[in-house]
C-alpha cells in the first residue's frame, strides 16, 4: 500500500546537515499493523514524516520517493500518489498522529471545533453544525468515548483522553492508512493498554493499515504483525514480529531483544554498550560495527545492503547471507 523506495532525508542545521534517514526501502502492506522500532534519534519520526509527505524545511528529501497506492473497497478509482503529491490524500486516505500528539490540539478551541475543521476540509462546509455534531457523536459512541468531550477545551481533558481524541480525529474520515508516532509514550501502563486496545479494535473494525512507531518493544510484541528495526537512520532488520522476537538475525536486534526483561528470567540484563554514531558525519561501513560483538574486518569498510535473507525477512548484516 505504501512503498518506500531508497529514501534519504536530511535536516539542515547551522552545524551542517544531519542525515536522519539513509537509503531506506521497504513496503507497507494492505490491512496490516506494521511497527517501527529503534532507539532514540535513529530516525523513526523522520521516516514517518517522509511517509506522510510532511517534508518541510529544515527537512529535505535528498533521494528516493514514497508511493501511496489505495484501492477503494467496492470499486471506484484507485489512487496512486508519489512524494510531493501525498498531501492530496491526507485525512481521507492517510492520516498521521504526530509524536507528543496530546499537545497538537489547539488550546483555544473546543474539541468539537477542531473536529469540524476536518469535516469542513472534506465536505467544503456543505454540512450544518448540527449535522456534523450528530455524525461526531455517533462516531465517539462507536469508539466508546463520552460525547461531552466535544464541549471541552483540551486542558480540561486528561493526557490519555487527549490522546484518544487525537486518535479519533485521525481515524474519523476512515482513512485506509494511519501513521502513529509513539501513540502510547508518556502514558501510564493502564491508559497505554486502553489506547492500544482502541487502536486494535479500530483496525479490526475498519480493516485499515496502521504503522506504529514506538521504542517500546512490548508494544510491538502485543499489537504489530510485522516489525522493522531502525538503526542510525536506516532499516537494519524487518520481518513478522513473532519471528523477529523468536529468532532475531541482526546483532543489534539480538541485543535489543536480549535486553528485554522476561517473566521468570532472573539473569542480569546486559545493555548495548556505546552509543549510535553521529548522523552529522558520513558513516563508512556498517553503522553498528563499533558496538557489534560479532564484527568482522569487512564491516568496517563495507555497508551491508538491506536484502531479503529468508521468505518475508530482510536484514542488513554481513553475517546473514542473502536468500539465493
Ligand atoms: N528539526 C530538526 N533539526 C535538526 N535535526 C533534527 C531535527 N529533528 C530531528 N533531528 C535529528 O534527526 C535525527 C533523527 O531524529 P528523529 O526525531 O527522527 O528520531 P526518533 O527515532 O524519532 O527519536 P525519538 O525516539 O527520540 O523520537 C536525530 O539525530 C535528531 O537529532
Ligand atoms: Mg520520534
mmCIF file of C-alpha atoms in Angstrom, residues 46-302:
data_model
loop_
_atom_site.group_PDB
_atom_site.id
_atom_site.type_symbol
_atom_site.label_atom_id
_atom_site.label_comp_id
_atom_site.label_asym_id
_atom_site.label_seq_id
_atom_site.Cartn_x
_atom_site.Cartn_y
_atom_site.Cartn_z
ATOM 1 C CA UNK A 46 11.613 11.476 10.354
ATOM 2 C CA UNK A 47 10.778 8.316 8.418
ATOM 3 C CA UNK A 48 7.107 8.698 9.348
ATOM 4 C CA UNK A 49 7.107 12.343 8.226
ATOM 5 C CA UNK A 50 8.530 11.257 4.877
ATOM 6 C CA UNK A 51 5.869 8.552 4.581
ATOM 7 C CA UNK A 52 3.190 11.179 5.256
ATOM 8 C CA UNK A 53 4.957 13.611 2.898
ATOM 9 C CA UNK A 54 5.261 16.209 5.625
ATOM 10 C CA UNK A 55 8.662 17.294 4.428
ATOM 11 C CA UNK A 56 9.262 20.934 5.315
ATOM 12 C CA UNK A 57 12.373 22.981 5.971
ATOM 13 C CA UNK A 58 14.752 22.168 7.688
ATOM 14 C CA UNK A 59 13.917 18.622 6.495
ATOM 15 C CA UNK A 60 14.547 17.835 2.827
ATOM 16 C CA UNK A 61 14.269 14.632 0.851
ATOM 17 C CA UNK A 62 17.699 14.038 -0.656
ATOM 18 C CA UNK A 63 16.828 10.870 -2.576
ATOM 19 C CA UNK A 64 14.172 8.291 -3.333
ATOM 20 C CA UNK A 65 10.404 8.536 -3.076
ATOM 21 C CA UNK A 66 7.319 7.184 -1.368
ATOM 22 C CA UNK A 67 4.436 5.766 -3.409
ATOM 23 C CA UNK A 68 0.951 5.535 -1.893
ATOM 24 C CA UNK A 69 -1.497 3.202 -3.593
ATOM 25 C CA UNK A 70 -5.019 2.665 -2.427
ATOM 26 C CA UNK A 71 -7.862 0.705 -3.959
ATOM 27 C CA UNK A 72 -11.221 1.749 -2.522
ATOM 28 C CA UNK A 73 -13.418 -1.131 -1.434
ATOM 29 C CA UNK A 74 -16.298 -1.881 -3.764
ATOM 30 C CA UNK A 75 -14.579 -0.453 -6.847
ATOM 31 C CA UNK A 76 -14.027 3.202 -7.619
ATOM 32 C CA UNK A 77 -10.928 4.963 -8.890
ATOM 33 C CA UNK A 78 -7.698 3.521 -7.487
ATOM 34 C CA UNK A 79 -5.370 6.111 -6.023
ATOM 35 C CA UNK A 80 -1.655 6.374 -6.806
ATOM 36 C CA UNK A 81 0.345 9.267 -5.408
ATOM 37 C CA UNK A 82 4.060 9.856 -5.064
ATOM 38 C CA UNK A 83 6.090 12.054 -2.689
ATOM 39 C CA UNK A 84 5.158 15.672 -3.327
ATOM 40 C CA UNK A 85 1.506 14.776 -4.015
ATOM 41 C CA UNK A 86 0.583 12.682 -0.987
ATOM 42 C CA UNK A 87 -0.953 15.683 0.874
ATOM 43 C CA UNK A 88 -3.915 15.342 -1.546
ATOM 44 C CA UNK A 89 -4.720 12.100 0.270
ATOM 45 C CA UNK A 90 -4.381 13.447 3.829
ATOM 46 C CA UNK A 91 -7.162 12.560 6.292
ATOM 47 C CA UNK A 92 -9.241 10.604 3.786
ATOM 48 C CA UNK A 93 -6.674 8.016 2.678
ATOM 49 C CA UNK A 94 -3.763 8.557 5.028
ATOM 50 C CA UNK A 95 -3.618 10.264 8.388
ATOM 51 C CA UNK A 96 -0.888 10.950 10.883
ATOM 52 C CA UNK A 97 -0.736 11.042 14.651
ATOM 53 C CA UNK A 98 2.436 13.005 15.458
ATOM 54 C CA UNK A 99 4.765 12.347 18.376
ATOM 55 C CA UNK A 100 3.525 14.159 21.512
ATOM 56 C CA UNK A 101 0.119 14.203 19.799
ATOM 57 C CA UNK A 102 -1.558 15.281 23.028
ATOM 58 C CA UNK A 103 -0.068 18.717 22.586
ATOM 59 C CA UNK A 104 -1.118 19.157 18.946
ATOM 60 C CA UNK A 105 -4.668 20.042 19.938
ATOM 61 C CA UNK A 106 -5.258 23.768 19.715
ATOM 62 C CA UNK A 107 -5.628 25.004 23.319
ATOM 63 C CA UNK A 108 -8.019 27.856 22.482
ATOM 64 C CA UNK A 109 -10.640 25.836 20.577
ATOM 65 C CA UNK A 110 -13.079 23.332 21.969
ATOM 66 C CA UNK A 111 -12.682 19.765 20.741
ATOM 67 C CA UNK A 112 -15.833 19.931 18.559
ATOM 68 C CA UNK A 113 -14.488 22.961 16.632
ATOM 69 C CA UNK A 114 -11.287 21.058 15.909
ATOM 70 C CA UNK A 115 -13.283 18.123 14.517
ATOM 71 C CA UNK A 116 -15.454 20.482 12.416
ATOM 72 C CA UNK A 117 -12.288 21.778 10.724
ATOM 73 C CA UNK A 118 -11.527 18.268 9.446
ATOM 74 C CA UNK A 119 -15.088 17.720 8.219
ATOM 75 C CA UNK A 120 -15.196 21.141 6.508
ATOM 76 C CA UNK A 121 -11.942 20.397 4.747
ATOM 77 C CA UNK A 122 -13.566 17.428 3.081
ATOM 78 C CA UNK A 123 -17.153 18.442 2.627
ATOM 79 C CA UNK A 124 -16.409 22.083 1.869
ATOM 80 C CA UNK A 125 -18.783 23.408 4.545
ATOM 81 C CA UNK A 126 -21.760 21.598 2.980
ATOM 82 C CA UNK A 127 -22.901 20.230 6.326
ATOM 83 C CA UNK A 128 -24.522 22.234 9.118
ATOM 84 C CA UNK A 129 -23.069 22.222 12.627
ATOM 85 C CA UNK A 130 -25.913 20.070 13.923
ATOM 86 C CA UNK A 131 -25.337 17.500 11.169
ATOM 87 C CA UNK A 132 -21.612 17.452 11.943
ATOM 88 C CA UNK A 133 -22.358 17.177 15.651
ATOM 89 C CA UNK A 134 -24.648 14.209 15.083
ATOM 90 C CA UNK A 135 -22.065 12.458 12.918
ATOM 91 C CA UNK A 136 -19.378 13.103 15.532
ATOM 92 C CA UNK A 137 -21.479 11.917 18.455
ATOM 93 C CA UNK A 138 -22.195 8.683 16.603
ATOM 94 C CA UNK A 139 -18.503 8.154 15.930
ATOM 95 C CA UNK A 140 -17.431 8.846 19.512
ATOM 96 C CA UNK A 141 -20.094 6.467 20.813
ATOM 97 C CA UNK A 142 -18.783 3.845 18.393
ATOM 98 C CA UNK A 143 -15.352 4.356 19.977
ATOM 99 C CA UNK A 144 -16.907 4.241 23.466
ATOM 100 C CA UNK A 145 -15.748 7.783 24.168
ATOM 101 C CA UNK A 146 -18.009 10.157 26.147
ATOM 102 C CA UNK A 147 -19.750 12.592 23.802
ATOM 103 C CA UNK A 148 -19.374 15.510 26.250
ATOM 104 C CA UNK A 149 -15.655 15.706 25.493
ATOM 105 C CA UNK A 150 -16.749 17.612 22.385
ATOM 106 C CA UNK A 151 -17.614 20.581 24.601
ATOM 107 C CA UNK A 152 -14.277 20.528 26.427
ATOM 108 C CA UNK A 153 -11.144 22.516 25.842
ATOM 109 C CA UNK A 154 -8.017 20.318 25.580
ATOM 110 C CA UNK A 155 -6.712 21.423 29.010
ATOM 111 C CA UNK A 156 -9.881 20.061 30.623
ATOM 112 C CA UNK A 157 -9.074 16.533 29.449
ATOM 113 C CA UNK A 158 -6.564 14.084 30.893
ATOM 114 C CA UNK A 159 -3.489 13.181 28.835
ATOM 115 C CA UNK A 160 -4.943 9.779 27.980
ATOM 116 C CA UNK A 161 -8.239 11.320 26.862
ATOM 117 C CA UNK A 162 -6.429 13.908 24.716
ATOM 118 C CA UNK A 163 -4.524 11.087 23.064
ATOM 119 C CA UNK A 164 -7.823 9.275 22.371
ATOM 120 C CA UNK A 165 -9.256 12.482 20.889
ATOM 121 C CA UNK A 166 -6.282 12.791 18.539
ATOM 122 C CA UNK A 167 -6.686 9.146 17.505
ATOM 123 C CA UNK A 168 -10.411 9.724 16.948
ATOM 124 C CA UNK A 169 -9.576 12.747 14.770
ATOM 125 C CA UNK A 170 -7.042 10.809 12.735
ATOM 126 C CA UNK A 171 -9.484 7.953 12.127
ATOM 127 C CA UNK A 172 -12.711 9.943 11.724
ATOM 128 C CA UNK A 173 -12.590 10.108 7.912
ATOM 129 C CA UNK A 174 -11.897 6.347 7.898
ATOM 130 C CA UNK A 175 -8.540 6.619 6.122
ATOM 131 C CA UNK A 176 -7.033 3.474 4.624
ATOM 132 C CA UNK A 177 -3.744 4.121 6.412
ATOM 133 C CA UNK A 178 -2.873 5.636 9.780
ATOM 134 C CA UNK A 179 0.661 6.544 10.812
ATOM 135 C CA UNK A 180 1.016 6.821 14.592
ATOM 136 C CA UNK A 181 4.204 8.147 16.175
ATOM 137 C CA UNK A 182 4.672 6.936 19.766
ATOM 138 C CA UNK A 183 0.902 6.833 20.473
ATOM 139 C CA UNK A 184 1.376 5.474 23.989
ATOM 140 C CA UNK A 185 4.564 7.111 25.209
ATOM 141 C CA UNK A 186 4.195 9.271 28.327
ATOM 142 C CA UNK A 187 1.047 7.422 29.414
ATOM 143 C CA UNK A 188 0.800 5.098 32.385
ATOM 144 C CA UNK A 189 0.538 1.383 31.613
ATOM 145 C CA UNK A 190 -3.218 1.147 32.191
ATOM 146 C CA UNK A 191 -4.007 4.052 29.845
ATOM 147 C CA UNK A 192 -1.377 2.708 27.456
ATOM 148 C CA UNK A 193 -3.219 -0.618 27.327
ATOM 149 C CA UNK A 194 -6.555 1.101 26.715
ATOM 150 C CA UNK A 195 -5.105 3.133 23.853
ATOM 151 C CA UNK A 196 -3.558 0.018 22.301
ATOM 152 C CA UNK A 197 -6.889 -1.820 22.584
ATOM 153 C CA UNK A 198 -8.591 1.148 20.943
ATOM 154 C CA UNK A 199 -6.131 1.089 18.033
ATOM 155 C CA UNK A 200 -6.516 -2.666 17.580
ATOM 156 C CA UNK A 201 -10.306 -2.525 17.691
ATOM 157 C CA UNK A 202 -10.301 0.292 15.146
ATOM 158 C CA UNK A 203 -8.044 -1.706 12.871
ATOM 159 C CA UNK A 204 -10.271 -4.770 13.109
ATOM 160 C CA UNK A 205 -13.420 -2.753 12.513
ATOM 161 C CA UNK A 206 -12.169 -0.637 9.647
ATOM 162 C CA UNK A 207 -9.622 -3.070 8.218
ATOM 163 C CA UNK A 208 -7.205 -0.196 7.624
ATOM 164 C CA UNK A 209 -3.430 -0.216 7.770
ATOM 165 C CA UNK A 210 -1.613 1.034 10.845
ATOM 166 C CA UNK A 211 2.035 1.996 11.127
ATOM 167 C CA UNK A 212 3.046 2.335 14.765
ATOM 168 C CA UNK A 213 6.343 3.905 15.776
ATOM 169 C CA UNK A 214 7.490 3.068 19.268
ATOM 170 C CA UNK A 215 10.731 2.432 21.093
ATOM 171 C CA UNK A 216 8.746 0.138 23.406
ATOM 172 C CA UNK A 217 9.308 -3.441 22.216
ATOM 173 C CA UNK A 218 6.440 -4.646 24.461
ATOM 174 C CA UNK A 219 4.016 -2.511 22.440
ATOM 175 C CA UNK A 220 5.289 -4.042 19.209
ATOM 176 C CA UNK A 221 5.055 -7.565 20.571
ATOM 177 C CA UNK A 222 1.459 -7.032 21.630
ATOM 178 C CA UNK A 223 -0.008 -5.411 18.570
ATOM 179 C CA UNK A 224 2.150 -5.371 15.433
ATOM 180 C CA UNK A 225 2.154 -8.102 12.808
ATOM 181 C CA UNK A 226 5.392 -7.059 11.085
ATOM 182 C CA UNK A 227 8.229 -5.105 12.570
ATOM 183 C CA UNK A 228 11.079 -3.020 11.177
ATOM 184 C CA UNK A 229 14.147 -2.265 13.308
ATOM 185 C CA UNK A 230 15.899 1.018 12.576
ATOM 186 C CA UNK A 231 19.437 1.924 13.475
ATOM 187 C CA UNK A 232 21.298 5.151 12.673
ATOM 188 C CA UNK A 233 18.788 6.356 10.079
ATOM 189 C CA UNK A 234 18.146 3.120 8.247
ATOM 190 C CA UNK A 235 16.261 -0.159 8.468
ATOM 191 C CA UNK A 236 18.530 -2.997 9.599
ATOM 192 C CA UNK A 237 16.000 -5.797 10.023
ATOM 193 C CA UNK A 238 12.392 -6.452 9.023
ATOM 194 C CA UNK A 239 10.087 -9.424 9.405
ATOM 195 C CA UNK A 240 6.972 -10.855 11.048
ATOM 196 C CA UNK A 241 7.017 -9.605 14.671
ATOM 197 C CA UNK A 242 6.693 -13.024 16.285
ATOM 198 C CA UNK A 243 9.526 -14.482 14.167
ATOM 199 C CA UNK A 244 11.719 -11.493 14.804
ATOM 200 C CA UNK A 245 11.323 -11.858 18.577
ATOM 201 C CA UNK A 246 11.931 -15.610 18.471
ATOM 202 C CA UNK A 247 14.812 -15.588 16.024
ATOM 203 C CA UNK A 248 16.407 -12.151 15.587
ATOM 204 C CA UNK A 249 19.060 -12.148 12.859
ATOM 205 C CA UNK A 250 20.846 -8.798 13.135
ATOM 206 C CA UNK A 251 23.212 -8.485 16.137
ATOM 207 C CA UNK A 252 21.511 -5.180 17.043
ATOM 208 C CA UNK A 253 18.062 -6.819 17.127
ATOM 209 C CA UNK A 254 19.527 -9.747 19.080
ATOM 210 C CA UNK A 255 20.924 -7.379 21.716
ATOM 211 C CA UNK A 256 17.763 -5.274 21.773
ATOM 212 C CA UNK A 257 15.598 -8.330 22.407
ATOM 213 C CA UNK A 258 18.163 -9.873 24.771
ATOM 214 C CA UNK A 259 17.927 -6.765 26.955
ATOM 215 C CA UNK A 260 14.152 -7.162 27.489
ATOM 216 C CA UNK A 261 13.021 -8.449 30.878
ATOM 217 C CA UNK A 262 11.180 -11.795 30.782
ATOM 218 C CA UNK A 263 8.987 -13.355 33.437
ATOM 219 C CA UNK A 264 10.975 -15.947 35.427
ATOM 220 C CA UNK A 265 14.322 -14.990 33.912
ATOM 221 C CA UNK A 266 16.483 -13.596 36.720
ATOM 222 C CA UNK A 267 19.742 -13.342 34.815
ATOM 223 C CA UNK A 268 21.245 -9.856 34.867
ATOM 224 C CA UNK A 269 20.330 -7.917 31.749
ATOM 225 C CA UNK A 270 23.069 -6.524 29.589
ATOM 226 C CA UNK A 271 22.627 -3.226 27.825
ATOM 227 C CA UNK A 272 24.150 -2.397 24.455
ATOM 228 C CA UNK A 273 27.481 -0.721 25.194
ATOM 229 C CA UNK A 274 28.362 2.523 23.402
ATOM 230 C CA UNK A 275 26.010 4.827 21.557
ATOM 231 C CA UNK A 276 24.797 5.200 17.964
ATOM 232 C CA UNK A 277 27.044 7.116 15.544
ATOM 233 C CA UNK A 278 26.548 10.804 14.857
ATOM 234 C CA UNK A 279 24.380 11.378 11.811
ATOM 235 C CA UNK A 280 26.334 14.559 11.025
ATOM 236 C CA UNK A 281 29.348 12.644 9.728
ATOM 237 C CA UNK A 282 29.237 10.244 6.783
ATOM 238 C CA UNK A 283 29.093 6.652 8.008
ATOM 239 C CA UNK A 284 31.641 4.310 6.453
ATOM 240 C CA UNK A 285 30.965 0.569 6.650
ATOM 241 C CA UNK A 286 28.239 -0.866 8.872
ATOM 242 C CA UNK A 287 26.760 1.743 11.234
ATOM 243 C CA UNK A 288 26.540 -0.833 14.059
ATOM 244 C CA UNK A 289 30.142 -2.061 13.672
ATOM 245 C CA UNK A 290 31.653 -0.073 16.598
ATOM 246 C CA UNK A 291 29.139 -1.651 19.032
ATOM 247 C CA UNK A 292 28.826 -5.082 17.438
ATOM 248 C CA UNK A 293 30.270 -8.034 19.370
ATOM 249 C CA UNK A 294 30.328 -10.077 16.142
ATOM 250 C CA UNK A 295 32.076 -7.535 13.923
ATOM 251 C CA UNK A 296 34.397 -8.691 11.177
ATOM 252 C CA UNK A 297 37.018 -6.882 9.158
ATOM 253 C CA UNK A 298 34.654 -6.259 6.220
ATOM 254 C CA UNK A 299 32.125 -4.494 8.488
ATOM 255 C CA UNK A 300 34.459 -1.509 8.944
ATOM 256 C CA UNK A 301 34.758 -0.979 5.190
ATOM 257 C CA UNK A 302 31.519 -2.073 3.539
#
